[in-house]
Short mmCIF file of C-alpha atoms and ligand atoms in Angstrom, two decimals:
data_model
loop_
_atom_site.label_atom_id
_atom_site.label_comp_id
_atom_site.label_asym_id
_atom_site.label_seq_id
_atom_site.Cartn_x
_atom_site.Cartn_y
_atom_site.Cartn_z
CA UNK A 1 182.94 -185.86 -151.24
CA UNK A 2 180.45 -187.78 -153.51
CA UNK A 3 181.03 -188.02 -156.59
CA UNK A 4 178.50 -186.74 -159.19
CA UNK A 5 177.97 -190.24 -161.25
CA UNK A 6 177.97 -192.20 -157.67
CA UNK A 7 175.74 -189.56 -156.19
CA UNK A 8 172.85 -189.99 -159.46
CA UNK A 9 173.50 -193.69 -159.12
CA UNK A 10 172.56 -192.98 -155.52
CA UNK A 11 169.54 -190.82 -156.70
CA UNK A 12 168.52 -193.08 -158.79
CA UNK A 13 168.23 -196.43 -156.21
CA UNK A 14 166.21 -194.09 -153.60
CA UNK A 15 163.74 -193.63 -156.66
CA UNK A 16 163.80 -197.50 -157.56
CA UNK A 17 163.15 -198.33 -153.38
CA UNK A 18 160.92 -195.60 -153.46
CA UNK A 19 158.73 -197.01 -156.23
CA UNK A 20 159.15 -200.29 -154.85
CA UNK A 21 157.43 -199.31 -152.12
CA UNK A 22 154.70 -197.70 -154.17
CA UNK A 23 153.65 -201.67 -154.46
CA UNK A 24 153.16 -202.31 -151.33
CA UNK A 25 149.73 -201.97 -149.31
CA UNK A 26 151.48 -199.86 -146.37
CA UNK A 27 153.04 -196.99 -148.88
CA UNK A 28 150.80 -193.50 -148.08
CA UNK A 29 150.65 -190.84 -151.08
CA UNK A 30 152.43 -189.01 -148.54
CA UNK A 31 155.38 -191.39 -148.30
CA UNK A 32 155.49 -191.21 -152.23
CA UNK A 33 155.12 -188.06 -153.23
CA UNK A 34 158.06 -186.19 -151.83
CA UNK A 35 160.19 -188.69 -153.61
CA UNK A 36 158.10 -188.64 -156.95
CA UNK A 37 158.35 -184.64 -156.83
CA UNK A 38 162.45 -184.59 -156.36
CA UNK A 39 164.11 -183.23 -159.10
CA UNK A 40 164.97 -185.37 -162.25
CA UNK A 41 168.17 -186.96 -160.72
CA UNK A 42 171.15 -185.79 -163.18
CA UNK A 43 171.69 -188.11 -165.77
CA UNK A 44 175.14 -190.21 -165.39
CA UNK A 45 177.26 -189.48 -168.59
CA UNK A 46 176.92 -191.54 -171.68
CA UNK A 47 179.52 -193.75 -171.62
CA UNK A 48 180.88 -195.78 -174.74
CA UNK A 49 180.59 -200.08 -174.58
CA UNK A 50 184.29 -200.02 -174.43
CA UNK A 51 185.59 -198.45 -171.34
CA UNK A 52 188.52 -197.41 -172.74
CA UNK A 53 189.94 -193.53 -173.70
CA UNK A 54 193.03 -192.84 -175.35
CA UNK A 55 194.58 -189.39 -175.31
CA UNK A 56 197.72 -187.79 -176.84
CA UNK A 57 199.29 -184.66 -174.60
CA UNK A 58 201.91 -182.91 -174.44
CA UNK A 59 204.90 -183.93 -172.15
CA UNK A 60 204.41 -183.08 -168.40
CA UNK A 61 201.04 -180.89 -168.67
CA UNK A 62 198.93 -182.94 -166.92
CA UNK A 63 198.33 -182.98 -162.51
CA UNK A 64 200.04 -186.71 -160.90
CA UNK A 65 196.28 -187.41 -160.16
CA UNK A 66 193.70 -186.40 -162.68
CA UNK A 67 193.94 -189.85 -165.30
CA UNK A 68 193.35 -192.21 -161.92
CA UNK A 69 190.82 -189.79 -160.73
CA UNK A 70 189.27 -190.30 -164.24
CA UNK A 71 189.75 -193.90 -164.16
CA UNK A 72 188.68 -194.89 -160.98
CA UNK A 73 185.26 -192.28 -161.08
CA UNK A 74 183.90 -193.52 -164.64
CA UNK A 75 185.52 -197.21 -165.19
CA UNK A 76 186.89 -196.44 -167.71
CA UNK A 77 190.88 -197.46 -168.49
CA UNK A 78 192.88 -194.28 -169.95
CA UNK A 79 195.74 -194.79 -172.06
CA UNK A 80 197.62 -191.78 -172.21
CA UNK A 81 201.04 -190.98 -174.89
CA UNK A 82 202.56 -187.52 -175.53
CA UNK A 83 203.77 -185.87 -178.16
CA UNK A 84 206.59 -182.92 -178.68
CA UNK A 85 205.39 -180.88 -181.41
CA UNK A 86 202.64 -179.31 -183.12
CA UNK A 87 204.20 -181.20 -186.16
CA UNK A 88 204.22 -184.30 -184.81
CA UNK A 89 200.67 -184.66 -183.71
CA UNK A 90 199.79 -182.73 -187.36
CA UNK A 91 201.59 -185.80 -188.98
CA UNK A 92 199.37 -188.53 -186.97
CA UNK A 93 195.79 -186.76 -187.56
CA UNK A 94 196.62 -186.91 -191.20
CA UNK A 95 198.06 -189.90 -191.65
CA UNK A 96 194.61 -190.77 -190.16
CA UNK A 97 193.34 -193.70 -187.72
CA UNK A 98 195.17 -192.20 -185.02
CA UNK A 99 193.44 -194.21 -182.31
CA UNK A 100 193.35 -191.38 -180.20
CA UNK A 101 189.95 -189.68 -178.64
CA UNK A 102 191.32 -186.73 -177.27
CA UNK A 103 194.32 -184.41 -178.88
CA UNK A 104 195.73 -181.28 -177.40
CA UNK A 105 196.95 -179.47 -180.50
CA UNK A 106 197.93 -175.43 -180.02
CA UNK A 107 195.21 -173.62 -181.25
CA UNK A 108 196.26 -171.52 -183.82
CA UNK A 109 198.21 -174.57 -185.23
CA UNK A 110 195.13 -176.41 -185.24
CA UNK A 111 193.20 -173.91 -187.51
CA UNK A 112 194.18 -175.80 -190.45
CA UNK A 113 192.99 -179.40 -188.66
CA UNK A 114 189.54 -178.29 -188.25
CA UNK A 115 189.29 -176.66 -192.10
CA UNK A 116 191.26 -180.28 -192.91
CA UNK A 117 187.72 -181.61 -191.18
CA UNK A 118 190.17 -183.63 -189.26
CA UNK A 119 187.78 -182.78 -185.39
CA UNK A 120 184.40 -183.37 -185.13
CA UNK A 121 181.97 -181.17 -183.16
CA UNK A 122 182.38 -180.89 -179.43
CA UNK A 123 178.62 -181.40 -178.00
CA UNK A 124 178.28 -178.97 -175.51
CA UNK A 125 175.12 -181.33 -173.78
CA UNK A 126 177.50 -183.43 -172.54
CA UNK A 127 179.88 -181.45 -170.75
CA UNK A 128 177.75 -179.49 -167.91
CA UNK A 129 180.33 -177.82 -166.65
CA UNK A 130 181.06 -175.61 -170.00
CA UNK A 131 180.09 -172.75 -168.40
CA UNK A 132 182.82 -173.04 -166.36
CA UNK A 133 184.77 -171.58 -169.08
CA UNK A 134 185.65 -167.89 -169.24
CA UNK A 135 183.86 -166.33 -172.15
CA UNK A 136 187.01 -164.04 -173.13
CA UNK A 137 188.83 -166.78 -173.03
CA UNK A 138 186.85 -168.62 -175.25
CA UNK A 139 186.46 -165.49 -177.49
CA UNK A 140 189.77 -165.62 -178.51
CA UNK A 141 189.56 -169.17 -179.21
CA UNK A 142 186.75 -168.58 -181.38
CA UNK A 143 188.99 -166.66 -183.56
CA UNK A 144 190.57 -169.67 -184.96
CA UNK A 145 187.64 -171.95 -184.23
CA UNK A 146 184.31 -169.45 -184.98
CA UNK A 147 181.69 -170.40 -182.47
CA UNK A 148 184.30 -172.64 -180.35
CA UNK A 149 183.01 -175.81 -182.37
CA UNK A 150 186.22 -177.99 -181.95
CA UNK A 151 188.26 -176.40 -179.30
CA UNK A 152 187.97 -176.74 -175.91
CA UNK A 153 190.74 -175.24 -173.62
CA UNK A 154 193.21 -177.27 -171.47
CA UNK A 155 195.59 -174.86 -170.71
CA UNK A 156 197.91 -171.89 -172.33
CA UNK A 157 200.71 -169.81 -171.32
CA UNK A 158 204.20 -168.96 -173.72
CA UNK A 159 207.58 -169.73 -174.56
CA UNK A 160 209.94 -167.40 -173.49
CA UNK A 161 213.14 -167.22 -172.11
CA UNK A 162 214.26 -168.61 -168.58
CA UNK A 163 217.59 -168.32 -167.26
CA UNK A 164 219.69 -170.07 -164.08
CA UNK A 165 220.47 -166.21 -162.99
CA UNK A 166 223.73 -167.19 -161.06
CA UNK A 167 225.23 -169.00 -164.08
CA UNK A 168 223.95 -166.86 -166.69
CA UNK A 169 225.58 -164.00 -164.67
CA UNK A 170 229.25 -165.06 -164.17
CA UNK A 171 229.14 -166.13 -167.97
CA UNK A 172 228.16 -163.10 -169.20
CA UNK A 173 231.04 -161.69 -166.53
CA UNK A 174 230.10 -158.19 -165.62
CA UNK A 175 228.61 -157.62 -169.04
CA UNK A 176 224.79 -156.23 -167.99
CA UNK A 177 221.98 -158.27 -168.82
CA UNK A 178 219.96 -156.84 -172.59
CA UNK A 179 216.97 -155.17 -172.10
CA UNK A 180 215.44 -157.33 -174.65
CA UNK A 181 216.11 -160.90 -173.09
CA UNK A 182 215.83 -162.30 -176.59
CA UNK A 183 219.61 -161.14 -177.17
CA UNK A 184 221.06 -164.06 -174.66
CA UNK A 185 219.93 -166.29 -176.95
CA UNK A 186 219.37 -164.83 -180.79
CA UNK A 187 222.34 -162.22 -180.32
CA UNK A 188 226.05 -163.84 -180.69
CA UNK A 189 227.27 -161.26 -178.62
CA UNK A 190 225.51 -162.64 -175.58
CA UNK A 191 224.80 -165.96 -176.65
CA UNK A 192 228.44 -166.51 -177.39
CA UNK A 193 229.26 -165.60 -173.90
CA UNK A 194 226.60 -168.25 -172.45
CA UNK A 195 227.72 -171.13 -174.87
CA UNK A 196 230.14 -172.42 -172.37
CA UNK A 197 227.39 -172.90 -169.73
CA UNK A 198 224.90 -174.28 -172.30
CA UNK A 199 222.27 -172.92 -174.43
CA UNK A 200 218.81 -174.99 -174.42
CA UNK A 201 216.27 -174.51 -177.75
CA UNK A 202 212.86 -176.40 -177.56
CA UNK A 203 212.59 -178.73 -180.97
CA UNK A 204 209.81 -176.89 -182.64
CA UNK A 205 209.70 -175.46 -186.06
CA UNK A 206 206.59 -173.86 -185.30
CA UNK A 207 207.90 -171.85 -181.96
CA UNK A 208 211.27 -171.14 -183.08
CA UNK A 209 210.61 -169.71 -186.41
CA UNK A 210 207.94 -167.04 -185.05
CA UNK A 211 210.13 -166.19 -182.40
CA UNK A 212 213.22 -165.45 -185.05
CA UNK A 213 210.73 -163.56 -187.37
CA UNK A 214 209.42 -161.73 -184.78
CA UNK A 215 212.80 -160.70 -183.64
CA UNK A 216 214.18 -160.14 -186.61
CA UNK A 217 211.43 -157.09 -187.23
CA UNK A 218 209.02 -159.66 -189.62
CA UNK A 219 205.60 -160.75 -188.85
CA UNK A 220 206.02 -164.02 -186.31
CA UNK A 221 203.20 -166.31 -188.97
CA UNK A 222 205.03 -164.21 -192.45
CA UNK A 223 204.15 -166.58 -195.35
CA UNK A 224 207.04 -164.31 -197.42
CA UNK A 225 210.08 -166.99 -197.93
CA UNK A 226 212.54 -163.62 -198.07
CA UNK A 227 211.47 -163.19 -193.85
CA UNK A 228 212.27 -166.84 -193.31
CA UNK A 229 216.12 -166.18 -195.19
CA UNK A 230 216.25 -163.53 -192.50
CA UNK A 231 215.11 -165.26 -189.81
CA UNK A 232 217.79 -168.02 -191.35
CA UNK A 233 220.50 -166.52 -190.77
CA UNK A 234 220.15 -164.70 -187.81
CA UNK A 235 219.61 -168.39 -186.18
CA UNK A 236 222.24 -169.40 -188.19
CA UNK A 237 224.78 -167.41 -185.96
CA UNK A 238 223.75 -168.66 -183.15
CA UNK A 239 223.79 -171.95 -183.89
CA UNK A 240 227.05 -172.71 -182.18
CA UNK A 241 226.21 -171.94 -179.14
CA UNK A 242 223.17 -174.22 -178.75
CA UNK A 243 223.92 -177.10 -176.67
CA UNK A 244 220.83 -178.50 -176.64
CA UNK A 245 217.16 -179.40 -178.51
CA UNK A 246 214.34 -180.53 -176.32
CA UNK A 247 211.00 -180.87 -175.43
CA UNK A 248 211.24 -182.23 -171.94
CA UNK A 249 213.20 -179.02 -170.59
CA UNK A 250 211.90 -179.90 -167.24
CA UNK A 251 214.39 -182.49 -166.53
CA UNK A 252 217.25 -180.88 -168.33
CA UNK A 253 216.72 -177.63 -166.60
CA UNK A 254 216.53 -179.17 -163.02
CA UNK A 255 219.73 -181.58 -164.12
CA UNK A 256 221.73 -178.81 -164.92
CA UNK A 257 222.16 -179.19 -168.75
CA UNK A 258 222.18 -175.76 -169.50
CA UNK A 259 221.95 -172.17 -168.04
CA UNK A 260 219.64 -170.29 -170.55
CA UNK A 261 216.22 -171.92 -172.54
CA UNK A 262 213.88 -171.05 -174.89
CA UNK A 263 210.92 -173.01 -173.33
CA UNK A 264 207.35 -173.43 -172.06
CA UNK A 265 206.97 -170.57 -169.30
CA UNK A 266 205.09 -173.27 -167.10
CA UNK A 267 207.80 -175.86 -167.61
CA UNK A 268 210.26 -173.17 -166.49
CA UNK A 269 208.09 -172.26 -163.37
CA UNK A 270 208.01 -176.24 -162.30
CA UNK A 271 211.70 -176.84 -162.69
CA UNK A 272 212.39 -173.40 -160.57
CA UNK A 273 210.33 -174.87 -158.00
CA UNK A 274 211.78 -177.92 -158.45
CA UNK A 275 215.64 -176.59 -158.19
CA UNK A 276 214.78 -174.54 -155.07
CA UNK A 277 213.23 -177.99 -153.57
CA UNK A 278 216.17 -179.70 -154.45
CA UNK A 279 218.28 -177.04 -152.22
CA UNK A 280 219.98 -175.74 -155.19
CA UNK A 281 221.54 -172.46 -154.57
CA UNK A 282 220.62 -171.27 -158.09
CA UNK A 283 217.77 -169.97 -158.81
CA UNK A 284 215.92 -170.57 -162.36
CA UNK A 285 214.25 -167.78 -163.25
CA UNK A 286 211.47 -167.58 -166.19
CA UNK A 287 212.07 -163.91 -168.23
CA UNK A 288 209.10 -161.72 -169.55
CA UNK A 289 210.93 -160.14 -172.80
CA UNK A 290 210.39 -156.72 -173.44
CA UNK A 291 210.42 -158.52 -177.21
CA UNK A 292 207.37 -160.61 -175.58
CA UNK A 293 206.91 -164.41 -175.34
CA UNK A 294 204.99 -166.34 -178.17
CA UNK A 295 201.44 -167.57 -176.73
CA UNK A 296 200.29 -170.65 -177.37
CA UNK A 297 196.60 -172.05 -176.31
CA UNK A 298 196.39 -175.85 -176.08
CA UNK A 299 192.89 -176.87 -176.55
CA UNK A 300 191.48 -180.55 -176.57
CA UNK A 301 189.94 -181.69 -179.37
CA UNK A 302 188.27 -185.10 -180.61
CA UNK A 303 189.19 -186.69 -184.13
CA UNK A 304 187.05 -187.59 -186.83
CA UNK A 305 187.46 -191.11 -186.17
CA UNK A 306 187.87 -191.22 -182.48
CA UNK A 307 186.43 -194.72 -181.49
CA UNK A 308 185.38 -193.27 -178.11
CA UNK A 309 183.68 -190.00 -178.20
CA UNK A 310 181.32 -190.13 -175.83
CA UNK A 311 184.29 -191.27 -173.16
CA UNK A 312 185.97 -188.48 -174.64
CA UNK A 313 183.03 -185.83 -173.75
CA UNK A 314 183.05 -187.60 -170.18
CA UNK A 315 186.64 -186.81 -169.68
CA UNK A 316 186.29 -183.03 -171.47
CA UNK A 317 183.63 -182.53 -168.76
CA UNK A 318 185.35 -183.69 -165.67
CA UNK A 319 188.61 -181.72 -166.70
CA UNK A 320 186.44 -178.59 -166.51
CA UNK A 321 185.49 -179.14 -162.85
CA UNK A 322 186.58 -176.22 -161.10
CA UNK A 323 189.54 -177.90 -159.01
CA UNK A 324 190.99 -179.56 -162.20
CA UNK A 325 191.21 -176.57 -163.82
CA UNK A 326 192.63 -174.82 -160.37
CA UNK A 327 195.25 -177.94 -159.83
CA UNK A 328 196.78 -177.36 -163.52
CA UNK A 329 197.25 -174.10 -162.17
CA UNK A 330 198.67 -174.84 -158.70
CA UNK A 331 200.57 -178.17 -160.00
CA UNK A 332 201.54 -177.34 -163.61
CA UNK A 333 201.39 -173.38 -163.55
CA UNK A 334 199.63 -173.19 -166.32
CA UNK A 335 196.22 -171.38 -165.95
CA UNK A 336 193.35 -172.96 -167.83
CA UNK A 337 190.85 -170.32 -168.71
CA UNK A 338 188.23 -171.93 -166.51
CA UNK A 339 186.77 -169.06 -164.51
CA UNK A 340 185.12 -170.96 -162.02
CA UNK A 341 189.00 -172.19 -160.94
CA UNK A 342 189.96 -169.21 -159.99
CA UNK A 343 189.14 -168.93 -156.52
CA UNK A 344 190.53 -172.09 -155.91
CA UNK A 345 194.36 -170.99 -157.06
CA UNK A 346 197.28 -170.61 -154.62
CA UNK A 347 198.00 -166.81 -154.21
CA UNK A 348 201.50 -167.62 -154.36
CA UNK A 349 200.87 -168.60 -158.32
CA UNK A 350 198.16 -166.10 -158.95
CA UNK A 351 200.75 -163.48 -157.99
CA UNK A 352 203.30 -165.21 -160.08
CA UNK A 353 203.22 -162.29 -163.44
CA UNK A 354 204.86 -165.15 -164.96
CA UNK A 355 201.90 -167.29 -164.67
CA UNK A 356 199.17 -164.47 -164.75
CA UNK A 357 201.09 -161.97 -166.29
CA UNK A 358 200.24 -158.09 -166.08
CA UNK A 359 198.45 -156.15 -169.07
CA UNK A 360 201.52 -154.61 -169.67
CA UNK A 361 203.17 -158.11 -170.04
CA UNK A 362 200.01 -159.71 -172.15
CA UNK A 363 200.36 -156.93 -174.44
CA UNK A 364 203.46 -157.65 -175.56
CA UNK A 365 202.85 -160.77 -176.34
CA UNK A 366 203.31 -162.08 -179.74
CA UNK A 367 199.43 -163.41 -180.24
CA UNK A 368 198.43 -167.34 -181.35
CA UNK A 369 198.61 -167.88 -185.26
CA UNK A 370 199.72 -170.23 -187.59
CA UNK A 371 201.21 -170.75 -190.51
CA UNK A 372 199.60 -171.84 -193.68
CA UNK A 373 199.93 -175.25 -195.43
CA UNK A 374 202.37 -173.43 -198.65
CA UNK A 375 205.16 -171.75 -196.77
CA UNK A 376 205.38 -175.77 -194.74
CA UNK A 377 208.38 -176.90 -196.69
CA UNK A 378 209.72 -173.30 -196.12
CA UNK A 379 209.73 -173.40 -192.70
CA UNK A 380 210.59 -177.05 -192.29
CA UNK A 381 213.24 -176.75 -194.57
CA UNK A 382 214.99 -173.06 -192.49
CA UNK A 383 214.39 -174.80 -189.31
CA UNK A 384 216.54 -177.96 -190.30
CA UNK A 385 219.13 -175.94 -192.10
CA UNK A 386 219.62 -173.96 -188.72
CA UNK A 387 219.59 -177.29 -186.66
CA UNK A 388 222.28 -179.11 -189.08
CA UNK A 389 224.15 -176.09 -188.61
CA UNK A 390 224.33 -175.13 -192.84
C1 N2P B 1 204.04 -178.38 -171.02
C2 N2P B 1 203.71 -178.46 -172.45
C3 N2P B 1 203.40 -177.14 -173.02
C4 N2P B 1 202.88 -177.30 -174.39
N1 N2P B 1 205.04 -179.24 -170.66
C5 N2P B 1 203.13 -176.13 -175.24
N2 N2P B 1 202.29 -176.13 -176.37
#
C-alpha cells in the first residue's frame, strides 16, 4: 500500500511535471486543467529540523513493528525507554527537561500533570485521523482532561488478578476457589495457602493502594490517612506470602515465578498466550473479580518542553491509523478506544470478556482517579511499610 506522506510526495511531483509542462508550446488547456482542478494534494506532516522523537512507555505495550514502521515512513530516528510506574514518570516531568516528546502517563494520575502545566496542548490539525477516536471514549477522558486538551488515548484495560489455574488449584488443595478473587491474594487464608507456589504484586503505590482501599470497604482514591491504616494492615498480613514485586510480569508469569498476580489484564492475556505457545500444560488464566479490577487509561501526552512536538503530533497521528490501533488490540490485547479499529480486531480477542469485557464486568469496575498531591507521603509511606514488611 502507499503510504500517505509518499503518496502527497507523489501528488505533489505530478503537479510540478504537470506545470512544467504548462511551459511548453505543445501543453493544451485541456492537458492542464484536469491536473490544475485535482484536489489540494494532502499536506505531508510538519516535521521538526531534527528527525529525531523520543518517547517514554510503559514496558511491553507497544506492537514488534509500529517504532520501525514510524521510522522508516517519516525519517525520523525514535528513541524509545520505558518506565514502571505512574511515580516514576511523575518524578521525571517534574524534575523537568525530561527530553522526552511523548509520555504515556495513566490518566487519572495525570490530572495533577496537566493542572502542574507540565503538557502542552495537543493540536488536533495535525493529527487527521482524530476522528478515529471513539467519542465515549474520549468523554471519559475528558473528565480528567475537560475538552481532551492533553490526552490522547493509547490504550487502557485493568489490573486484576490472573492465576496459573492448575497450580493455584492443588495449592489451595480441595479448598474452593472465593467468590471474590481478591481473597487469593489480600485474604491470609487463601493467600497463605498459595505462598508456597508464589505470590506476584506489580510495584505500584498507585495500583496497590486503591485496590486495598477498595477491598477493605474505603473509597479506592480516599485522601483520609485512617483508610490508608486500614488498607495497612490488611496488606500487612499478607505480606509474607508475596514472593515477588514487578512490573515486567510478562516474563515472570511465562517463566514460572509464581502461580497467582496482581497485574495488567493485557500482560496476563499475552503471557497466557504465550504459555499455551510454549506447550505448557498450565493454563494462565486472567480473573474478572466480582470485587472488580482497577481501570487504568494510558493516554499520550507531550511535555512542556518537548524539543520535538511537531514529530510528536506526526507519531500521535499515525498511531491512530485504524490498524495501529487494531494491532495493539490483536498483539498487545489491549483495546485502544479508536473506533475506526474495530473492524479490523481478531474475533478471537473481541470475544475475549477479558479484553472487551461485558457491562456486567465494566460495571464493576473500580473507575480511573487519582490521588491528590497531600495524602503523597501517605501513600508512599503505607506502600513501603507493607513492602519492608513493618
Ligand atoms: C502493559 C503496560 C500497562 C500499563 N505492559 C498500565 N498502566
Amino acid at each position: 500500500m502507499m503510504k500517505k506522506h509518499v503518496l502527497a510526495l507523489a501528488i505533489a511531483a505530478i503537479v510540478l511535471v504537470a506545470c512544467g509542462k504548462k511551459e511548453e508550446p505543445v501543453a493544451t488547456p485541456a492537458e492542464t486543467t484536469p491536473v490544475a482542478a485535482a484536489p489540494a494534494a494532502p499536506a505531508g506532516p510538519v516535521l521538526d529540523d531534527e528527525k529525531v522523537l523520543n518517547i517514554y512507555n510503559w514496558p511491553d505495550y507497544i506492537t514488534e513493528t509500529m517504532i520501525a514502521d514510524f521510522e522508516k515512513e517519516f525519517g525520523i530516528k525514535v528513541n524509545y525507554d520505558t518506565f514502571e510506574t505512574n511515580e516514576a514518570l511523575h518524578a521525571k516531568l517534574v524534575a523537568g527537561n525530561s527530553g522526552y516528546d511523548i509520555v504515556i502517563p495513566t490518566a487519572g494520575f495525570g490530572k495533577k500533570q496537566i493542572d502542574g502545566g507540565l503538557y502542552q496542548e495537543i493540536d488536533r490539525s495535525k493529527i487527521s485521523n482524530y476522528g478515529n477516536l471513539d467519542p465515549e471514549f474520549m468523554e471519559k477522558i475528558a473528565g480528567v482532561d475537560p475538552d481532551n486538551k492533553h490526552f490522547v488515548p493509547w490504550a487502557w484495560g485493568f489490573t486484576t488478578v490472573g492465576i496459573n489455574k492448575q497450580k493455584v488449584e492443588a495449592a489451595l488443595g480441595g479448598m474452593p476457589m472465593p467468590e471474590n478473587a481478591w481473597d487469593l491474594v489480600f485474604n491470609p487464608e487463601y493467600s497463605s495457602k498459595l505462598r508456597s507456589c508464589g505470590i506476584i504484586y506489580l510495584d505500584s503505590p498507585s495500583e496497590i493502594l486503591p485496590l486495598a482501599l477498595h477491598y477493605v470497604g474505603k473509597p479506592p482514591y480516599s485522601e483520609n490517612p485512617e483508610d490508608f491504616k486500614e488498607a495497612g494492615a490488611m496488606l500487612a498480613k499478607v505480606r509474607k506470602d508475596v514472593r515477588l514485586f514487578s512490573s515486567t510480569m510478562i516474563d515472570d508469569i511465562a517463566g514460572g515465578k509464581g502461580c497467582a498476580f496482581v497485574g495488567w489484564s493485557g500482560d496476563i492475556n499475552i503471557a497466557a498466550d504465550r504459555v499455551k505457545e510454549m506447550g505448557g500444560k498450565d493454563e494462565i488464566v486472567p480473573l474478572l473479580p466480582t470485587g472488580g479490577g482497577l481501570v487504568f487509561i494510558d493516554t499520550m501526552a507531550i511535555p512542556k518542553d518537548a524539543k520535538h512536538p511537531n514529530n510528536a503530533h506526526a507519531f500521535i497521528d499515525f498511531y491512530l491509523r485504524a490498524e495501529n490501533g487494531a494491532a495493539m488490540a490483536n498483539e498487545m490485547n489491549y483495546p485502544t478506544g479508536n473506533k475506526a479499529s474495530l473492524p479490523l480486531i481478531n474475533d478471537e480477542v473481541k470475544d475475549n470478556k477479558t479484553i472487551f469485557l461485558s457491562d456486567e464486568d465494566t460495571e464493576r469496575l473500580i473507575p480511573t482517579g487519582g490521588f491528590s498531591n497531600e495524602i503523597g507521603s501517605t501513600l508512599n509511606d503505607t506502600y513501603n511499610a507493607f513492602k519492608r514488611g513493618r
